[in-house]
């Protein structure tokens, strides 16, 4: 199975059968932005100074699909997070651009197909079976004795908060995943640190986009 970045996998596991986030669930696009910002921060491409964010280094090639967000943060000096994310709200113009570039990267890997809509918008529908298999793998690793990898733990936090686990795998699976995450967060493992970082980033983004 092709290994993906957190933002790429989040998109595959969250969009509906039209390749879109649910219009009734603001947490889905908000956690998508949190995934992208978290990956950029983890790679050192962006850096926080208190409540401000600015560039921290070059954009890694493996994160080229996050260029719309990276470019928007590219200012002469750090700016408040609310300013950096103002056009990435659930109905903002830059959110659609970010989703398209992430979708294009998935299409290039043969994992999604474009679905054209009105006004030139393009949405990306996961290839058959991809979302189901990836969700099953994530849930298995989350509950396994060995525990999830750090990236899986971060992804699980965002998927649970956005309601995607319940939507795709059912309420029982979501409850089991949340219990596994709660137990994981009490440990000092690398996966726990990644999960805490993902939750902190989701909280930051929620504070400015809700």
Short mmCIF file of C-alpha atoms in Angstrom, two decimals:
data_model
loop_
_atom_site.label_atom_id
_atom_site.label_comp_id
_atom_site.label_asym_id
_atom_site.label_seq_id
_atom_site.Cartn_x
_atom_site.Cartn_y
_atom_site.Cartn_z
CA UNK A 1 0.00 0.00 0.00
CA UNK A 2 1.39 3.40 -0.99
CA UNK A 3 2.52 5.40 2.02
CA UNK A 4 1.09 8.90 2.16
CA UNK A 5 1.49 12.08 4.15
CA UNK A 6 -1.02 12.82 6.89
CA UNK A 7 -2.87 15.44 4.85
CA UNK A 8 -3.12 13.19 1.80
CA UNK A 9 -4.44 10.28 3.82
CA UNK A 10 -6.83 12.52 5.75
CA UNK A 11 -8.39 13.71 2.47
CA UNK A 12 -8.80 10.14 1.20
CA UNK A 13 -10.45 9.03 4.43
CA UNK A 14 -12.76 11.99 4.92
CA UNK A 15 -14.37 13.05 1.64
CA UNK A 16 -17.82 11.77 0.69
CA UNK A 17 -18.89 9.95 -2.47
CA UNK A 18 -18.60 13.19 -4.42
CA UNK A 19 -15.08 13.88 -3.27
CA UNK A 20 -16.12 16.66 -0.89
CA UNK A 21 -16.10 17.38 2.81
CA UNK A 22 -19.54 17.26 4.37
CA UNK A 23 -21.15 20.73 4.16
CA UNK A 24 -22.76 20.03 7.53
CA UNK A 25 -19.50 19.29 9.34
CA UNK A 26 -17.12 22.24 9.72
CA UNK A 27 -14.66 20.04 11.61
CA UNK A 28 -13.76 18.10 8.48
CA UNK A 29 -12.16 21.02 6.57
CA UNK A 30 -10.79 22.54 9.79
CA UNK A 31 -8.96 19.32 10.67
CA UNK A 32 -7.75 19.14 7.06
CA UNK A 33 -6.07 22.53 7.49
CA UNK A 34 -4.70 21.40 10.86
CA UNK A 35 -3.20 18.32 9.19
CA UNK A 36 -1.50 20.46 6.55
CA UNK A 37 -0.21 23.03 9.05
CA UNK A 38 1.00 20.27 11.35
CA UNK A 39 2.96 18.58 8.57
CA UNK A 40 4.58 21.87 7.56
CA UNK A 41 5.52 22.58 11.17
CA UNK A 42 6.87 19.07 11.72
CA UNK A 43 9.07 19.46 8.62
CA UNK A 44 10.38 22.84 9.80
CA UNK A 45 8.84 24.60 6.81
CA UNK A 46 6.78 26.89 9.07
CA UNK A 47 7.46 27.97 12.63
CA UNK A 48 5.39 29.47 15.43
CA UNK A 49 6.44 32.45 17.52
CA UNK A 50 3.82 32.66 20.22
CA UNK A 51 0.51 33.13 18.42
CA UNK A 52 2.22 34.12 15.18
CA UNK A 53 3.36 31.87 12.34
CA UNK A 54 5.91 32.39 9.58
CA UNK A 55 8.18 30.41 7.31
CA UNK A 56 10.81 28.31 9.03
CA UNK A 57 12.56 26.83 6.02
CA UNK A 58 12.11 25.61 2.42
CA UNK A 59 9.14 23.51 1.41
CA UNK A 60 10.22 19.84 1.22
CA UNK A 61 9.57 18.16 -2.10
CA UNK A 62 7.38 15.51 -0.44
CA UNK A 63 5.08 18.31 0.80
CA UNK A 64 4.70 20.11 -2.52
CA UNK A 65 0.97 19.41 -2.39
CA UNK A 66 0.78 21.82 0.58
CA UNK A 67 2.21 24.73 -1.41
CA UNK A 68 -0.99 26.87 -1.31
CA UNK A 69 -0.80 27.02 2.49
CA UNK A 70 2.99 27.43 2.55
CA UNK A 71 2.80 30.29 0.03
CA UNK A 72 0.06 32.07 1.98
CA UNK A 73 2.21 31.99 5.11
CA UNK A 74 5.16 33.36 3.13
CA UNK A 75 5.25 36.94 4.48
CA UNK A 76 8.14 39.32 5.30
CA UNK A 77 7.62 38.57 8.99
CA UNK A 78 5.47 36.22 11.12
CA UNK A 79 1.78 37.11 11.27
CA UNK A 80 -1.05 36.11 13.63
CA UNK A 81 -2.37 32.65 12.82
CA UNK A 82 -5.82 34.13 12.17
CA UNK A 83 -4.34 36.23 9.37
CA UNK A 84 -2.35 33.35 7.91
CA UNK A 85 -5.46 31.13 7.79
CA UNK A 86 -8.15 33.68 7.01
CA UNK A 87 -8.82 32.33 3.50
CA UNK A 88 -8.66 28.68 4.61
CA UNK A 89 -11.97 28.72 6.50
CA UNK A 90 -14.51 26.01 5.53
CA UNK A 91 -15.96 28.28 2.85
CA UNK A 92 -12.77 30.18 2.06
CA UNK A 93 -11.24 30.40 -1.45
CA UNK A 94 -7.86 29.01 -0.45
CA UNK A 95 -9.30 25.87 1.16
CA UNK A 96 -10.57 24.70 -2.24
CA UNK A 97 -7.14 25.33 -3.79
CA UNK A 98 -5.38 23.36 -1.07
CA UNK A 99 -7.81 20.44 -1.41
CA UNK A 100 -7.27 20.43 -5.19
CA UNK A 101 -3.48 20.32 -4.96
CA UNK A 102 -3.62 17.51 -2.40
CA UNK A 103 -6.13 15.72 -4.64
CA UNK A 104 -3.85 16.17 -7.65
CA UNK A 105 -1.02 14.51 -5.74
CA UNK A 106 -3.30 11.56 -5.02
CA UNK A 107 -4.33 11.35 -8.67
CA UNK A 108 -0.66 11.24 -9.66
CA UNK A 109 -0.29 8.17 -7.43
CA UNK A 110 -3.35 6.52 -8.94
CA UNK A 111 -5.29 6.82 -5.68
CA UNK A 112 -7.99 9.31 -6.69
CA UNK A 113 -9.82 10.51 -9.78
CA UNK A 114 -10.97 14.08 -10.56
CA UNK A 115 -14.66 14.95 -10.51
CA UNK A 116 -15.42 18.26 -12.21
CA UNK A 117 -18.13 20.50 -10.79
CA UNK A 118 -19.63 23.92 -11.47
CA UNK A 119 -17.46 27.03 -11.62
CA UNK A 120 -14.40 25.02 -12.64
CA UNK A 121 -14.04 23.32 -9.25
CA UNK A 122 -12.39 19.92 -9.21
CA UNK A 123 -12.93 17.38 -6.45
CA UNK A 124 -11.09 14.09 -6.08
CA UNK A 125 -12.84 10.80 -5.47
CA UNK A 126 -10.76 8.04 -3.84
CA UNK A 127 -10.03 5.01 -6.01
CA UNK A 128 -12.25 2.01 -5.32
CA UNK A 129 -11.54 0.40 -1.97
CA UNK A 130 -8.74 2.79 -0.98
CA UNK A 131 -10.58 4.57 1.82
CA UNK A 132 -11.96 1.35 3.30
CA UNK A 133 -8.64 -0.49 3.31
CA UNK A 134 -6.74 2.46 4.74
CA UNK A 135 -9.29 3.04 7.48
CA UNK A 136 -9.23 -0.65 8.42
CA UNK A 137 -5.42 -0.63 8.57
CA UNK A 138 -5.38 2.49 10.73
CA UNK A 139 -7.94 1.12 13.19
CA UNK A 140 -6.09 -2.20 13.40
CA UNK A 141 -2.78 -0.50 14.20
CA UNK A 142 -4.44 1.85 16.67
CA UNK A 143 -5.76 -1.05 18.74
CA UNK A 144 -2.79 -3.40 18.26
CA UNK A 145 -0.60 -4.27 21.24
CA UNK A 146 2.40 -2.61 19.57
CA UNK A 147 0.39 0.58 19.07
CA UNK A 148 0.30 2.96 16.09
CA UNK A 149 3.20 4.73 14.45
CA UNK A 150 3.45 8.48 15.26
CA UNK A 151 1.96 9.47 11.90
CA UNK A 152 -0.96 7.07 12.42
CA UNK A 153 -1.60 8.46 15.90
CA UNK A 154 -1.69 12.04 14.60
CA UNK A 155 -3.99 11.05 11.76
CA UNK A 156 -6.32 9.17 14.12
CA UNK A 157 -6.71 12.23 16.34
CA UNK A 158 -7.82 14.35 13.39
CA UNK A 159 -10.10 11.68 11.96
CA UNK A 160 -11.82 11.14 15.30
CA UNK A 161 -12.27 14.86 15.90
CA UNK A 162 -13.70 15.37 12.41
CA UNK A 163 -16.16 12.51 12.83
CA UNK A 164 -14.68 10.64 9.87
CA UNK A 165 -14.13 7.39 11.79
CA UNK A 166 -17.78 7.24 12.82
CA UNK A 167 -18.88 8.23 9.32
CA UNK A 168 -16.77 5.62 7.53
CA UNK A 169 -16.47 2.79 10.05
CA UNK A 170 -19.44 3.24 12.38
CA UNK A 171 -20.07 4.44 15.93
CA UNK A 172 -18.65 1.32 17.60
CA UNK A 173 -15.36 1.60 15.72
CA UNK A 174 -15.17 5.30 16.54
CA UNK A 175 -15.71 4.64 20.25
CA UNK A 176 -13.01 1.95 20.23
CA UNK A 177 -10.59 4.28 18.40
CA UNK A 178 -11.23 7.11 20.84
CA UNK A 179 -10.64 4.80 23.81
CA UNK A 180 -7.37 3.61 22.27
CA UNK A 181 -6.28 7.21 21.70
CA UNK A 182 -7.18 8.19 25.26
CA UNK A 183 -4.98 5.38 26.57
CA UNK A 184 -2.18 6.28 24.17
CA UNK A 185 -2.17 9.93 25.21
CA UNK A 186 -1.28 8.91 28.77
CA UNK A 187 1.96 7.28 27.66
CA UNK A 188 5.22 9.05 26.86
CA UNK A 189 5.77 7.33 23.52
CA UNK A 190 6.62 9.02 20.24
CA UNK A 191 3.12 8.18 19.04
CA UNK A 192 1.64 9.92 22.10
CA UNK A 193 3.71 13.02 21.42
CA UNK A 194 2.55 13.04 17.81
CA UNK A 195 -1.07 12.67 18.92
CA UNK A 196 -0.72 15.54 21.40
CA UNK A 197 0.85 17.71 18.69
CA UNK A 198 -2.01 16.95 16.30
CA UNK A 199 -4.60 17.80 18.97
CA UNK A 200 -2.79 21.04 19.83
CA UNK A 201 -2.72 22.03 16.17
CA UNK A 202 -6.40 21.20 15.74
CA UNK A 203 -7.18 23.36 18.79
CA UNK A 204 -5.17 26.27 17.36
CA UNK A 205 -6.89 26.08 14.00
CA UNK A 206 -10.32 25.69 15.59
CA UNK A 207 -9.71 28.82 17.65
CA UNK A 208 -9.33 30.97 14.54
CA UNK A 209 -11.58 29.27 11.96
CA UNK A 210 -14.69 28.41 13.99
#
